[in-house]
Each structure stands twice: as C-alpha cells, then as structure tokens.
Backbone as numpy.savetxt, mean C-alpha at the origin, in Angstrom:
# Nx Ny Nz CAx CAy CAz Cx Cy Cz
-6.01 11.64 -13.94 -6.44 11.73 -15.35 -5.79 10.97 -16.66
-5.25 12.04 -16.62 -4.14 11.95 -18.06 -3.22 10.00 -17.44
-2.67 10.23 -16.91 -2.17 9.09 -15.71 -2.77 7.66 -16.34
-3.84 7.58 -15.79 -4.44 6.61 -15.94 -4.81 6.09 -17.16
-5.40 7.16 -18.15 -5.04 6.82 -19.77 -4.36 6.54 -20.43
-3.15 7.20 -20.09 -1.51 6.87 -21.29 -1.29 6.12 -20.42
-0.93 5.55 -19.55 -0.71 4.09 -18.83 -1.60 3.25 -17.99
-1.87 2.59 -18.82 -2.77 1.40 -18.04 -2.07 0.01 -17.46
-0.86 -0.16 -18.03 -0.63 -1.25 -17.29 0.09 -0.49 -16.01
0.35 0.23 -15.63 1.06 0.81 -14.37 0.25 0.71 -13.19
0.55 0.03 -12.83 -0.04 0.09 -10.93 0.26 1.35 -10.11
-1.62 2.21 -10.01 -1.72 2.87 -9.05 -1.90 2.96 -7.96
-1.08 3.53 -6.73 -1.71 3.87 -5.68 -1.91 4.78 -5.13
-3.38 4.94 -4.65 -4.34 6.36 -4.45 -4.21 6.17 -2.90
-3.91 7.57 -2.87 -4.13 8.16 -1.43 -5.07 9.39 -1.17
-6.10 8.81 -0.65 -7.51 9.73 -0.43 -6.64 9.99 0.65
-6.62 11.61 0.82 -6.18 12.07 1.63 -7.31 13.06 2.93
-8.08 13.44 2.25 -9.18 13.27 2.77 -10.62 13.26 1.73
-12.16 13.72 2.33 -12.96 13.43 1.77 -13.72 12.53 1.97
-15.20 13.34 2.02 -16.46 11.92 2.39 -16.30 11.08 1.04
-18.32 10.56 1.16 -18.36 9.64 0.06 -18.37 10.08 -1.30
-18.37 11.76 -1.50 -19.10 11.39 -3.00 -17.41 11.87 -3.42
-16.81 12.59 -3.10 -15.54 11.73 -3.47 -14.47 10.57 -3.89
-15.05 10.14 -2.53 -14.40 8.44 -2.63 -15.77 7.62 -4.09
-16.58 8.26 -4.01 -17.48 7.53 -5.61 -16.37 8.05 -6.39
-16.96 9.22 -7.05 -15.86 8.95 -7.97 -14.84 9.02 -8.40
-14.28 8.68 -7.90 -13.05 7.79 -7.71 -12.79 6.34 -8.44
-14.18 6.00 -7.68 -14.49 4.81 -7.78 -14.74 4.56 -9.39
-15.86 5.85 -9.46 -15.84 5.23 -10.39 -15.04 5.56 -11.84
-14.03 6.25 -11.45 -12.88 6.19 -12.42 -12.70 5.32 -12.78
-12.30 4.57 -11.76 -11.54 3.63 -11.49 -12.00 2.13 -12.33
-13.99 1.86 -12.29 -14.36 1.25 -13.35 -14.16 1.87 -14.61
-14.58 2.70 -14.47 -15.01 3.37 -16.25 -13.38 3.60 -16.78
-12.15 2.76 -16.17 -11.15 2.77 -16.75 -10.66 1.73 -17.39
-11.44 1.01 -15.85 -11.21 -1.04 -16.31 -9.89 -0.85 -15.68
-9.14 0.01 -14.24 -8.21 0.03 -13.28 -8.80 -0.90 -12.04
-9.29 -1.67 -11.79 -9.80 -2.38 -10.67 -8.65 -3.24 -10.67
-7.60 -3.67 -11.32 -6.67 -4.40 -10.83 -5.70 -4.16 -10.62
-5.38 -2.81 -11.15 -4.18 -2.21 -11.66 -3.91 -1.16 -10.31
-5.20 -0.86 -8.98 -5.19 0.02 -8.75 -5.64 0.01 -7.49
-4.61 0.67 -5.89 -4.46 -0.15 -4.80 -5.12 1.55 -4.17
-6.12 1.22 -3.31 -6.46 2.83 -2.56 -6.94 2.43 -1.24
-6.77 3.54 -0.33 -6.43 4.07 1.41 -6.61 5.25 1.33
-6.51 5.08 2.74 -6.04 6.62 3.49 -5.05 6.11 4.47
-4.47 7.06 4.88 -3.57 6.87 7.01 -5.14 7.31 7.78
-5.44 7.42 6.87 -7.25 8.32 8.10 -7.62 7.07 8.00
-8.35 6.05 9.55 -8.81 5.68 8.91 -10.69 5.36 8.54
-10.64 6.83 8.87 -12.35 6.14 8.32 -12.79 7.07 7.23
-11.62 7.05 6.65 -11.50 7.58 4.89 -10.78 5.96 4.40
-10.39 5.37 4.70 -9.73 4.20 3.72 -10.50 2.90 4.77
-11.88 2.75 5.89 -13.56 2.31 5.18 -13.73 2.90 4.51
-14.59 3.90 4.55 -15.04 4.46 3.01 -15.00 3.55 1.94
-13.81 3.77 1.66 -13.09 3.10 -0.12 -13.37 1.43 0.13
-12.93 1.00 1.47 -13.56 -0.64 1.50 -14.99 -0.67 1.50
-15.84 0.37 2.34 -17.10 -0.29 2.22 -17.94 0.30 0.75
-17.88 1.40 -0.04 -18.09 2.03 -0.65 -17.68 0.61 -2.51
-16.61 -0.11 -1.90 -16.93 -1.23 -3.19 -17.63 -1.90 -2.74
-17.36 -2.37 -1.30 -18.13 -3.75 -0.42 -19.96 -3.75 -1.36
-20.59 -2.00 -1.47 -21.90 -1.63 -1.67 -21.85 -2.34 -2.99
-20.98 -1.48 -4.09 -21.32 -1.48 -5.63 -21.28 -2.86 -5.74
-20.10 -3.68 -4.77 -20.07 -5.10 -5.38 -21.38 -5.38 -5.51
-21.86 -5.84 -3.59 -22.98 -6.72 -3.64 -24.56 -6.14 -4.69
-24.49 -5.05 -5.17 -25.61 -4.21 -6.08 -25.06 -4.72 -7.52
-24.19 -4.77 -8.17 -24.33 -5.67 -9.09 -24.16 -6.75 -9.48
-23.65 -8.12 -8.37 -24.31 -9.19 -8.12 -25.77 -9.51 -8.34
-26.56 -8.08 -7.59 -28.11 -7.71 -7.04 -28.53 -8.36 -8.71
-28.09 -6.71 -9.34 -28.67 -6.93 -10.56 -28.73 -8.19 -11.48
-27.06 -8.27 -11.30 -26.68 -9.24 -12.97 -25.41 -10.34 -12.02
-26.59 -11.79 -11.54 -26.47 -12.88 -10.53 -25.44 -13.43 -12.11
-25.21 -13.58 -13.00 -24.81 -14.23 -14.18 -23.15 -13.24 -14.28
-22.95 -12.29 -14.24 -21.68 -11.12 -14.20 -20.92 -11.10 -13.03
-20.81 -12.10 -11.98 -20.51 -11.77 -10.21 -18.89 -11.42 -10.10
-18.45 -11.71 -11.65 -16.70 -10.99 -11.45 -16.69 -9.72 -11.99
-17.88 -9.01 -12.48 -17.81 -7.67 -13.35 -17.21 -6.60 -13.00
-16.91 -6.50 -11.14 -16.66 -5.81 -10.39 -15.96 -6.06 -9.87
-14.30 -6.88 -9.95 -13.68 -6.76 -8.59 -12.78 -6.13 -8.07
-13.00 -6.09 -6.47 -12.81 -5.00 -5.23 -11.49 -4.26 -6.37
-10.55 -3.98 -5.79 -9.55 -3.21 -5.45 -9.18 -2.69 -4.62
-7.36 -3.36 -4.82 -6.40 -3.10 -3.52 -6.45 -2.74 -3.00
-6.76 -3.29 -1.27 -6.96 -1.79 -0.10 -5.52 -1.80 0.45
-4.80 -0.72 0.89 -3.84 -1.00 1.85 -4.73 -0.37 3.34
-3.36 -0.60 4.53 -3.41 -0.65 5.82 -3.56 1.04 6.03
-4.45 1.13 6.68 -5.02 2.68 7.48 -3.65 2.57 8.70
-3.06 4.29 9.31 -2.35 4.35 9.95 -2.59 3.08 11.10
-3.97 3.31 11.27 -4.33 2.38 12.52 -4.70 1.25 11.98
-4.71 0.74 10.89 -4.77 -0.87 10.50 -2.66 -0.97 11.08
-2.25 -0.28 10.53 -0.87 -1.06 10.37 -0.44 -1.05 11.78
-1.00 -0.02 12.78 -0.24 -0.10 14.05 -0.84 -1.39 14.93
-2.48 -1.91 14.55 -2.99 -2.95 14.63 -2.49 -4.38 14.52
-2.04 -3.95 13.14 -1.06 -4.73 12.45 0.40 -5.51 12.93
1.67 -4.94 13.39 2.17 -4.88 14.14 2.57 -4.72 15.79
1.01 -4.58 16.01 0.75 -5.45 17.36 -0.19 -7.05 17.45
-0.55 -7.16 16.34 -1.04 -8.73 16.04 -0.04 -9.67 15.97
1.53 -8.78 14.96 3.00 -9.47 14.87 3.17 -9.50 16.20
3.69 -9.00 17.18 4.67 -8.88 18.16 3.96 -9.73 19.19
2.53 -9.80 19.36 1.78 -10.49 19.99 1.66 -11.91 19.64
2.06 -12.46 18.56 1.67 -13.85 17.59 0.20 -14.33 17.33
-0.07 -13.15 17.14 -1.34 -13.18 17.50 -1.81 -13.28 15.70
-1.31 -12.00 15.09 -1.87 -12.39 13.61 -2.01 -13.62 12.50
-1.44 -14.82 13.22 -2.19 -15.56 12.41 -3.18 -15.97 12.40
-3.74 -15.47 13.76 -5.36 -16.11 13.42 -6.55 -14.98 13.32
-5.61 -13.20 13.10 -6.38 -12.54 13.02 -7.35 -12.12 11.00
-8.33 -12.39 11.11 -8.56 -11.99 9.84 -8.34 -10.60 9.12
-7.83 -10.40 8.12 -7.27 -9.07 7.48 -8.32 -8.93 6.51
-8.66 -7.61 6.35 -9.79 -7.01 5.34 -8.78 -6.19 4.13
-7.11 -5.92 4.36 -6.05 -5.14 3.27 -5.67 -6.36 3.15
-5.77 -5.71 1.41 -4.45 -6.33 0.70 -2.90 -5.92 0.04
-2.81 -4.65 0.77 -1.47 -4.61 0.88 -0.89 -3.91 1.63
0.28 -3.26 2.17 1.21 -3.26 2.86 1.66 -1.77 2.53
1.85 -0.92 2.94 2.87 0.56 2.69 3.64 0.86 3.96
4.07 0.74 3.79 5.24 1.31 4.60 6.36 2.81 4.64
6.56 3.48 5.45 7.44 4.41 5.08 8.78 4.41 5.67
9.61 4.55 4.41 11.05 4.41 5.40 11.85 5.57 4.84
11.19 6.71 5.90 12.05 8.25 5.67 13.31 8.28 4.72
14.02 8.27 3.82 15.32 8.68 4.19 15.99 9.26 4.50
17.35 9.34 4.70 18.77 9.99 5.21 18.11 11.17 4.92
18.30 11.78 3.58 18.11 13.14 3.63 16.92 14.03 4.11
16.36 12.69 4.28 14.82 13.94 5.04 15.34 14.00 6.31
16.12 13.53 7.25 16.04 12.83 7.85 17.45 13.32 8.95
18.14 14.11 8.02 19.40 15.00 7.83 19.32 16.12 9.15
17.41 17.07 8.75 17.50 18.25 9.14 17.02 17.97 10.90
16.80 16.79 11.15 16.84 16.20 12.55 17.71 16.11 13.55
17.01 16.42 14.60 18.07 16.40 15.87 18.27 14.86 16.02
19.39 14.55 16.97 20.03 13.33 17.42 19.39 12.79 18.13
18.47 12.96 18.62 16.75 12.41 19.74 16.10 11.84 18.46
15.93 13.00 17.49 14.40 12.49 16.57 15.27 11.49 15.64
16.48 11.30 15.28 17.30 10.41 14.46 17.35 9.14 15.03
17.85 9.01 16.94 17.91 8.03 17.27 16.07 7.21 16.90
15.13 8.07 17.42 13.79 7.51 17.36 13.60 7.23 16.01
13.59 7.03 15.28 13.44 7.82 13.45 14.24 6.20 13.52
15.36 5.84 14.07 16.23 4.90 13.95 15.84 3.35 14.46
14.54 3.80 15.78 14.29 2.84 16.21 13.02 2.49 15.80
12.15 3.26 15.41 10.84 3.11 14.30 11.23 2.13 12.85
12.40 2.45 12.34 12.91 2.02 11.38 12.66 -0.07 11.63
13.62 0.08 12.85 14.07 -1.24 13.25 12.68 -2.33 13.78
11.71 -1.17 14.19 10.60 -1.83 14.74 9.72 -2.03 13.25
10.05 -0.94 12.27 9.10 -1.61 10.90 9.61 -2.41 9.72
11.24 -2.71 9.99 11.43 -3.73 8.76 11.49 -5.23 9.67
10.58 -5.91 9.48 10.00 -7.19 9.99 10.36 -7.94 8.95
11.59 -8.65 8.56 11.38 -9.70 7.65 10.45 -10.75 7.65
10.01 -11.45 9.28 8.96 -12.26 9.26 7.62 -11.39 8.59
7.81 -10.29 9.22 5.84 -10.25 9.32 5.82 -9.78 7.92
6.95 -9.61 6.44 6.38 -9.83 5.47 6.51 -11.00 5.13
7.31 -11.59 5.16 6.65 -13.54 4.78 5.77 -14.12 5.26
5.06 -13.68 6.39 4.05 -13.97 6.61 2.65 -13.29 5.48
3.04 -11.57 5.67 2.15 -11.53 4.94 1.69 -11.81 3.08
3.35 -12.37 2.89 3.40 -13.04 1.55 2.54 -13.95 1.50
2.42 -14.79 2.56 2.14 -16.27 2.26 0.46 -15.90 2.35
-0.15 -14.69 2.56 -1.90 -14.62 2.91 -1.85 -14.08 1.72
-0.83 -13.34 0.55 -1.21 -12.75 -0.71 -0.84 -11.21 -0.11
-0.74 -11.14 0.46 -0.50 -9.54 0.90 1.05 -8.88 0.58
1.02 -8.33 -0.48 2.40 -7.59 -1.01 3.24 -6.36 0.22
3.36 -6.21 0.16 4.10 -5.28 0.53 5.23 -4.38 0.26
4.88 -2.73 0.34 5.89 -1.88 -0.60 6.80 -1.10 0.94
7.60 -0.69 0.43 8.00 0.56 0.65 8.72 1.71 1.07
8.56 2.57 1.24 7.69 4.39 -0.05 8.71 5.27 1.43
9.57 6.47 1.30 9.84 7.05 -0.33 11.70 6.84 -0.16
12.04 5.47 -0.62 13.39 4.83 -0.49 14.03 6.03 -2.00
15.45 6.33 -1.26 16.09 6.73 -2.48 17.24 6.94 -2.77
18.00 5.61 -1.84 19.40 5.84 -2.23 19.46 4.44 -2.51
20.74 3.74 -3.16 21.04 2.56 -3.19 21.13 1.82 -1.56
21.63 2.60 -0.79 21.68 2.05 0.19 19.97 1.50 0.88
19.04 2.25 0.77 17.79 2.40 1.00 17.03 1.17 0.18
17.69 1.32 -0.99 16.75 -0.19 -1.71 17.52 -1.17 -1.41
18.35 -1.52 -1.23 18.80 -2.54 -0.38 18.46 -3.48 0.55
18.23 -2.13 1.23 17.53 -2.34 2.89 16.12 -3.38 2.74
15.97 -2.47 1.70 14.14 -2.62 1.58 13.93 -4.50 0.73
15.16 -4.28 0.23 15.16 -5.83 -0.53 15.18 -6.70 -0.12
16.18 -6.32 1.16 17.00 -7.97 1.83 15.92 -7.93 3.46
14.57 -6.88 3.58 13.53 -7.20 4.03 12.28 -8.17 3.73
12.52 -8.37 2.09 11.74 -9.55 1.98 10.97 -7.94 1.18
10.14 -6.74 1.33 9.07 -6.14 0.52 9.02 -6.32 -0.60
7.96 -6.34 -1.39 7.42 -6.18 -2.83 8.22 -5.59 -3.69
7.55 -4.02 -2.83 7.80 -3.18 -3.86 8.72 -1.85 -3.48
8.79 -0.84 -4.44 9.90 0.08 -4.12 9.00 1.72 -4.29
8.74 2.34 -3.44 7.75 3.39 -4.72 9.40 4.68 -4.15
10.10 5.28 -4.75 10.48 6.14 -4.53 10.56 7.41 -6.07
11.48 8.73 -5.35 11.18 10.41 -5.35 12.42 9.74 -7.36
12.95 8.82 -7.50 14.03 8.65 -8.67 14.00 7.33 -9.17
12.86 7.61 -10.05 12.65 5.70 -10.82 14.26 5.41 -11.08
14.32 6.28 -12.35 15.84 6.34 -12.93 16.79 5.37 -11.56
16.91 6.39 -10.70 18.17 5.52 -10.38 17.64 4.18 -9.72
16.12 3.52 -9.24 15.96 3.00 -8.62 15.92 1.76 -9.77
16.00 2.21 -11.38 16.25 1.29 -12.14 17.95 1.25 -12.14
18.38 1.21 -13.13 19.86 1.30 -12.40 20.09 0.83 -11.08
20.00 0.82 -9.93 19.80 -0.45 -9.12 19.56 -1.42 -9.75
17.99 -2.06 -9.86 18.20 -2.99 -10.91 19.15 -3.28 -11.70
18.96 -2.74 -12.62 20.50 -3.27 -13.79 21.41 -4.14 -13.11
22.30 -2.91 -12.37 23.75 -3.54 -11.80 23.23 -4.64 -11.06
22.21 -4.89 -10.14 21.84 -6.07 -9.73 21.21 -7.26 -10.53
21.46 -7.12 -11.67 20.95 -8.27 -12.23 19.71 -8.45 -12.35
18.90 -8.09 -11.75 17.58 -8.18 -11.14 16.59 -8.55 -13.06
C-alpha cells in the first residue's frame, strides 16, 4: 500500500499467488482507488487466479458502462500477463506457426530467465535442462511478433550484466532484477 501511494509513476507487477474473488476484488479496488490502472499489470502463474483477474475487470467495466454510458473509459482494464498455461499455449502457437491467427487476452508476457547464481547449485543434468529451457524461451521472433501486437515482454530475474545483455539482444522490453542499481549502471555504461 505504501509503495502504491509513494511511487505513483512506477509500474507495478502484481502476482496473485492465490486467493478467491474477495482478494482479487480488494486488489482491484486498491488499483482503482489510487488510479493505478495504466501503471499496474497483474495476473498469476495459476490459470484460475489469472482468469479471475481478467474476469473481475471485465465485469466491473461492464457495470460502469451500463451505469454511466458517457464515461466508457472511466475504468480501463489493468494489464494482464500470461499464466503458466497461457505461456505454454503461446509458445505452442508460436512454434506451430498459428500464433498470428490466435486472439490473445493477455497484454504482457513475463518470462523467467533464472540467473547463474540460482542455477549454480543444480546438478549437471539440471543445468543442461535449464539451458535447453532458456534456448526455447528466448525467441526474438516471438518477442518481435508480440511487440507488433502491442504486447511487451519482460524477463525476470536477471542479475548479471551478461544476463542483461542477453535479454536486450533478444528484444525484451523490460528487465526485472534483484539489483536495480546494477541494472541502472549497466544502462548508463551502455549509453541507454
């Protein structure tokens, strides 16, 4: 709550880990009360919670439209990111070539690119699987396609300059990190 009121211009990504309609409605009320609709993205890796985030906004918007026909833009939708199921479907549609013909409800893609620090404790086999997953996930053509559709891509959690550069080279629009100062210095050094 303090963050929402203290930093109104900062984009916030809300991950609804669990919760029923009541929790999602309360989060939605906070977003609306603080006029954070345009600077908040929300969803969940769990499909049911993610769908609730989408559905609650649709119901509230329709209620506002019916009760106040003159102010149809009074309550714009909050950006919604892909659930895990949505990410899997997105990549399947991409790899099969049918993505251009598929309608998407989501407005943002957030993908994990786990840092080397987090993978250092893994076995060789697990590290190999992680490398394959990164290879499959980092698809510049997909990111370009989504950008053309107005869907930005964010990579998380990147903590090294090598990872920052990998994400930028792949064409992501945003980077989430545990070290904002390190990322800022990277951008300054790159003359961004």
